[in-house]
XYZ file of C-alpha atoms in Angstrom:
416
model
C 84.128 139.106 104.272
C 83.562 138.612 107.962
C 86.188 136.770 109.966
C 83.714 134.069 111.079
C 83.088 133.173 107.421
C 86.825 132.707 106.885
C 86.927 130.379 109.898
C 84.104 128.315 108.435
C 85.918 128.042 105.100
C 89.109 126.829 106.768
C 87.186 124.315 108.874
C 85.425 123.017 105.772
C 88.745 122.567 104.010
C 90.077 120.462 106.898
C 86.957 118.311 106.888
C 87.210 117.801 103.120
C 90.754 116.414 103.177
C 90.850 113.016 101.475
C 93.498 110.616 100.247
C 95.937 112.043 97.788
C 97.075 110.096 94.754
C 100.619 110.724 93.593
C 100.796 113.045 90.586
C 104.344 114.335 90.828
C 107.124 111.758 90.856
C 107.383 109.465 93.836
C 104.342 110.226 95.965
C 104.754 114.004 96.115
C 101.663 116.116 95.459
C 102.422 119.439 93.752
C 98.724 120.220 93.402
C 98.654 122.738 96.244
C 96.800 125.303 94.123
C 95.002 125.522 90.781
C 96.554 128.822 89.695
C 99.890 127.079 89.138
C 98.437 123.921 87.600
C 97.895 125.568 84.208
C 101.612 126.452 84.064
C 102.778 122.957 85.162
C 103.906 124.811 88.332
C 106.590 126.745 86.462
C 107.672 129.805 88.468
C 106.034 128.396 91.608
C 108.361 130.130 94.097
C 108.304 133.496 92.275
C 104.741 134.059 91.003
C 103.174 135.174 94.327
C 99.834 136.224 92.854
C 97.538 134.728 95.511
C 97.641 133.359 99.063
C 98.775 129.888 97.904
C 102.285 131.341 97.774
C 102.326 130.351 101.480
C 103.142 126.790 100.395
C 105.573 127.441 97.541
C 107.355 130.493 99.016
C 106.001 132.283 102.115
C 108.055 135.391 101.264
C 105.599 135.987 98.413
C 102.922 137.157 100.878
C 104.529 140.610 100.780
C 103.323 140.936 97.167
C 99.675 140.480 98.145
C 97.040 142.873 99.374
C 96.507 143.355 103.093
C 94.185 140.368 103.472
C 93.679 137.542 100.986
C 92.436 133.982 101.014
C 92.409 131.187 98.432
C 90.304 128.048 98.461
C 90.606 125.325 95.859
C 91.036 121.721 94.992
C 92.207 119.248 92.386
C 90.702 116.002 91.128
C 93.420 113.502 90.180
C 92.969 110.336 88.115
C 96.080 108.173 87.737
C 96.061 105.009 85.674
C 98.451 102.086 86.227
C 97.605 99.025 84.118
C 99.853 95.998 84.521
C 100.666 93.390 81.872
C 102.196 90.171 83.138
C 105.369 88.855 81.514
C 106.423 85.726 83.405
C 105.698 86.566 87.056
C 106.271 83.748 89.553
C 104.047 83.354 92.598
C 104.429 79.590 93.113
C 102.965 77.581 94.759
C 99.948 79.787 94.076
C 98.459 79.779 90.598
C 99.107 82.881 88.503
C 95.970 84.921 88.118
C 94.874 88.335 86.837
C 96.686 91.590 86.099
C 95.010 93.442 88.966
C 92.854 95.862 87.001
C 93.657 99.576 86.982
C 95.596 100.265 90.197
C 94.787 103.998 90.025
C 91.508 105.729 90.876
C 90.059 109.221 91.309
C 91.065 111.237 94.366
C 90.226 114.771 95.519
C 92.870 117.062 96.994
C 91.579 120.300 98.638
C 93.648 123.237 99.894
C 93.076 126.552 101.680
C 95.238 129.603 102.469
C 94.860 132.856 104.391
C 97.313 135.779 104.297
C 97.120 138.818 106.600
C 99.209 142.001 106.465
C 99.882 142.924 110.099
C 101.874 145.990 109.014
C 103.100 147.286 105.663
C 106.109 144.971 105.847
C 105.020 142.034 108.061
C 102.570 139.373 106.887
C 101.160 136.321 108.639
C 99.711 133.314 106.838
C 98.140 129.925 107.322
C 98.073 127.121 104.775
C 96.246 123.792 104.693
C 97.141 121.066 102.222
C 98.364 117.540 101.585
C 101.909 117.591 100.138
C 102.374 113.800 99.957
C 99.935 111.048 99.119
C 99.595 107.766 97.299
C 96.981 105.107 96.657
C 97.349 101.980 94.559
C 94.770 99.218 94.786
C 94.643 95.907 92.916
C 92.178 93.069 92.594
C 92.664 90.506 95.376
C 93.553 87.709 92.952
C 96.220 89.508 90.936
C 99.674 88.002 90.379
C 101.379 90.452 92.743
C 99.011 89.980 95.678
C 101.803 88.674 97.913
C 103.630 91.974 97.528
C 100.651 94.357 97.782
C 96.951 94.659 97.088
C 96.532 98.103 98.682
C 98.970 100.867 99.580
C 97.442 104.108 100.825
C 99.338 107.105 102.251
C 97.661 110.321 103.372
C 99.236 113.487 104.764
C 97.572 116.555 106.257
C 99.759 119.640 106.556
C 99.113 122.793 108.618
C 101.574 125.568 107.692
C 101.574 128.796 109.777
C 103.941 131.319 108.157
C 105.443 134.792 108.439
C 106.930 137.098 105.785
C 109.065 140.232 106.102
C 109.585 142.837 103.393
C 113.216 143.823 103.986
C 113.049 146.515 101.292
C 111.536 147.029 97.858
C 113.861 144.398 96.376
C 113.994 141.617 98.984
C 111.409 139.707 101.028
C 111.986 136.768 103.377
C 109.597 134.110 104.653
C 109.490 131.332 107.229
C 106.968 128.650 108.130
C 106.368 125.762 110.506
C 104.709 122.541 109.346
C 102.597 120.349 111.582
C 101.982 117.209 109.583
C 99.890 114.114 110.177
C 100.550 110.952 108.208
C 98.302 107.900 107.897
C 99.313 104.684 106.121
C 97.481 101.499 105.163
C 99.248 98.538 103.566
C 97.582 95.254 102.654
C 98.902 92.074 101.034
C 98.458 88.333 101.222
C 100.766 86.352 103.496
C 104.074 85.100 102.121
C 103.679 82.085 99.873
C 105.203 79.392 102.053
C 102.599 76.758 101.304
C 99.078 76.418 99.997
C 97.634 76.701 103.526
C 98.871 80.264 104.034
C 98.270 81.857 100.674
C 94.734 83.041 101.499
C 95.852 84.871 104.639
C 95.476 88.636 104.208
C 97.641 90.912 106.349
C 96.903 94.610 106.956
C 99.008 97.376 108.477
C 97.280 100.528 109.729
C 99.571 103.139 111.275
C 99.715 106.888 111.793
C 101.806 109.594 113.404
C 102.406 113.331 113.793
C 105.610 115.263 113.130
C 106.992 118.770 112.627
C 109.047 120.397 109.881
C 109.852 123.884 108.631
C 110.236 125.886 105.422
C 111.910 129.120 104.341
C 111.899 131.284 101.248
C 113.172 134.484 99.689
C 111.774 136.622 96.887
C 113.849 139.102 94.879
C 112.274 141.841 92.761
C 115.213 142.116 90.380
C 113.397 144.678 88.234
C 109.798 145.808 87.646
C 109.454 142.946 85.153
C 111.627 140.229 86.739
C 111.231 138.235 89.944
C 113.362 135.406 91.326
C 112.219 133.137 94.143
C 113.940 130.415 96.150
C 112.364 128.160 98.741
C 113.278 125.177 100.871
C 111.157 122.668 102.792
C 112.781 120.441 105.417
C 112.632 116.688 105.838
C 109.869 115.478 108.138
C 110.580 112.357 110.192
C 107.469 110.320 110.893
C 107.371 107.568 113.507
C 104.208 105.692 112.644
C 102.488 103.429 115.155
C 99.465 101.211 114.721
C 98.323 97.624 114.297
C 99.188 94.647 112.146
C 96.111 92.449 111.672
C 95.120 89.419 109.598
C 92.168 87.194 108.771
C 94.050 84.120 110.033
C 95.245 84.413 113.618
C 97.089 81.084 113.464
C 99.333 82.317 110.642
C 99.662 86.008 111.576
C 98.247 87.006 114.975
C 97.229 90.611 115.523
C 99.894 92.754 117.164
C 101.128 96.301 117.624
C 103.228 97.562 114.707
C 105.416 100.512 113.753
C 107.303 101.975 110.798
C 109.539 105.011 110.354
C 109.378 107.192 107.222
C 111.435 110.331 106.523
C 109.635 112.446 103.934
C 112.079 114.291 101.657
C 113.406 117.833 101.729
C 112.750 119.999 98.658
C 114.398 123.025 97.050
C 112.909 125.296 94.356
C 114.501 128.026 92.224
C 111.992 130.015 90.146
C 111.813 133.068 87.942
C 109.121 135.090 86.201
C 109.700 137.581 83.373
C 107.147 140.002 81.899
C 107.899 140.482 78.212
C 105.215 143.119 77.674
C 101.697 143.955 78.857
C 100.349 140.699 77.457
C 103.040 138.027 77.741
C 104.754 136.636 80.823
C 107.235 133.742 80.954
C 108.181 131.633 83.955
C 110.644 128.877 84.758
C 111.265 126.447 87.567
C 113.933 124.002 88.620
C 113.415 121.931 91.744
C 115.216 119.199 93.646
C 113.692 116.589 95.957
C 115.808 114.581 98.398
C 114.073 111.237 97.918
C 117.221 109.376 99.028
C 115.877 109.828 102.575
C 113.779 106.740 101.768
C 115.963 103.682 101.189
C 113.778 101.111 102.880
C 110.828 101.074 105.222
C 111.010 98.505 108.011
C 107.657 97.267 109.260
C 108.044 96.074 112.846
C 105.760 93.911 114.951
C 106.352 94.301 118.684
C 109.807 95.679 117.886
C 110.927 92.957 115.442
C 111.197 93.664 111.707
C 108.771 91.423 109.827
C 109.087 93.040 106.387
C 111.176 95.664 104.642
C 109.980 97.669 101.646
C 113.226 98.172 99.724
C 112.643 101.354 97.745
C 116.276 102.507 97.342
C 115.076 105.923 96.147
C 117.407 108.446 94.509
C 117.264 112.251 94.639
C 115.353 113.792 91.729
C 115.097 116.921 89.586
C 112.126 118.650 87.993
C 112.245 121.330 85.281
C 109.216 123.382 84.164
C 108.558 126.170 81.675
C 105.363 128.185 81.412
C 103.736 131.220 79.815
C 100.751 133.483 80.494
C 98.828 135.534 77.948
C 96.723 138.452 79.223
C 93.891 138.327 76.703
C 91.993 141.295 78.198
C 91.348 142.901 81.573
C 89.289 139.909 82.730
C 90.924 136.834 81.202
C 94.406 135.378 81.408
C 95.381 132.179 79.569
C 98.060 129.802 80.878
C 100.232 127.023 79.497
C 103.189 124.960 80.648
C 105.328 121.859 80.218
C 107.548 120.011 82.683
C 109.852 117.024 82.976
C 109.620 115.204 86.301
C 112.252 112.617 87.255
C 111.236 109.498 89.188
C 113.066 108.463 92.383
C 112.809 104.792 91.311
C 116.184 103.575 90.057
C 114.983 100.755 87.814
C 112.842 97.672 87.233
C 114.388 95.609 90.045
C 113.628 98.194 92.763
C 110.248 99.305 91.417
C 107.519 98.456 93.948
C 104.072 97.286 92.880
C 102.759 99.818 95.417
C 104.545 102.619 93.507
C 104.868 101.775 89.780
C 106.501 105.164 89.194
C 108.567 106.430 86.266
C 109.743 109.710 84.730
C 106.872 111.799 83.433
C 106.155 114.751 81.135
C 103.547 117.353 82.096
C 101.336 119.057 79.474
C 99.276 121.788 81.130
C 96.803 124.530 80.282
C 94.576 126.848 82.277
C 92.829 130.185 82.584
C 92.103 132.898 85.122
C 88.938 134.955 85.209
C 89.145 138.184 87.169
C 85.579 138.611 88.367
C 86.355 141.944 90.063
C 89.320 143.908 91.352
C 89.271 141.780 94.487
C 88.290 138.302 93.279
C 89.644 135.724 90.813
C 88.743 132.253 89.592
C 91.488 129.929 88.329
C 91.064 126.750 86.315
C 93.754 124.317 85.243
C 94.252 120.881 83.790
C 97.264 118.672 83.180
C 97.929 115.409 81.416
C 100.989 113.500 82.578
C 102.619 111.119 80.132
C 104.336 108.239 81.925
C 104.525 105.635 79.195
C 105.563 101.994 79.544
C 107.277 101.115 82.825
C 109.166 97.857 83.353
C 109.093 95.989 86.670
C 111.025 92.912 87.790
C 110.663 92.868 91.569
C 112.042 89.559 92.837
C 110.975 88.639 96.376
C 110.955 84.862 95.869
C 113.453 84.365 98.688
C 111.002 86.014 101.104
C 108.095 83.970 99.733
C 106.395 86.992 98.144
C 106.881 85.993 94.534
C 108.483 87.688 91.555
C 106.460 90.317 89.697
C 107.697 90.746 86.134
C 105.901 92.786 83.510
C 105.038 96.241 82.201
C 102.870 99.076 83.466
C 101.105 101.461 81.122
C 100.641 104.690 83.070
C 99.226 108.199 82.852
C 97.707 110.857 85.116
C 94.924 113.379 84.460
C 94.453 116.369 86.779
C 91.793 119.085 86.813
C 91.706 121.890 89.379
C 89.822 125.044 90.360
C 90.524 127.824 92.841
C 88.795 130.941 94.159
C 90.891 133.821 95.515
C 89.593 136.920 97.290
C 91.187 140.080 98.661
C 89.267 141.881 101.402
């Protein structure tokens, strides 16, 4: 493939970036490739079978051919349906349940790996590692806490890998990340005159982070990978606007968000020529987000009290090489939520622990090209909320969410 075609593919991937909708716990997006989706991302830091290893463990580039690229995407459909159980939004009249707060979103990604020498590889990754969108009907019972919460991230990840010897490879990457946030709600319920005032925050910012990884070829059939991604501190700036200038005049606004650090330990084990097993344990430092202060001209006008905790994720997967062209995948995972309980659960993030059930397949079209397909169904189950903001005039939302997430992904990988 000519280099100009690769440039066009990368440019198209950037243009295609859209809002992500949280699929992993919190608002993390694991869907950075489709080849791992079918295994519930078990073995993510050790698999290193295509250029998407740049995100999960850049050291894995040393296992690839001299030049490879991967281009893919995932369609994500979360569902969050609220049932009211005694919410209080006085003096406003209680209304609807908000409809389904989740909707379809598309999450593209692209990667390019280049072997400069036999032992040095350079790479570039494009993705969206964090994202969230919840949107309710304007007349729902929790409208004074949120009607829309939308977070987008765009991540550019140049990387380098070094094959130390046949057993050990090391990798390092920089992350330039852009974050955009939109938050809408109705004004605090102080009296009947203010309850139809809608307030909107639009803010964005750019920040830098870094990631490292190591890959160990323990034996011809066993690999172990470790990787770490740093916190990224975003200082968002934008505007706070409303449809009632007498109640809430337009003004400059800001908010600071520190996206969490992550650590992954993975292994893959070939049992024979047909079967391969993989495992994954990961940790996410969600405690970096305790509250988000929204400031207008330097003064805090609202705090989103998340009080997140650090979380763990465990995944197990298996591959079955059916023949020279087809590989079948499967996986399960348990994903812990950073939300501590009903009282700190936000209507903008009705998150809970979830179980992943995943399946997928790979078709090897030729020695140099592969197509991967994957799908996952995430079981969230019933989630209790009792978020009391009566003292701030934003009501008390009490009830239950019924939640689930469906994900389908595809990816094309090419060596050249």
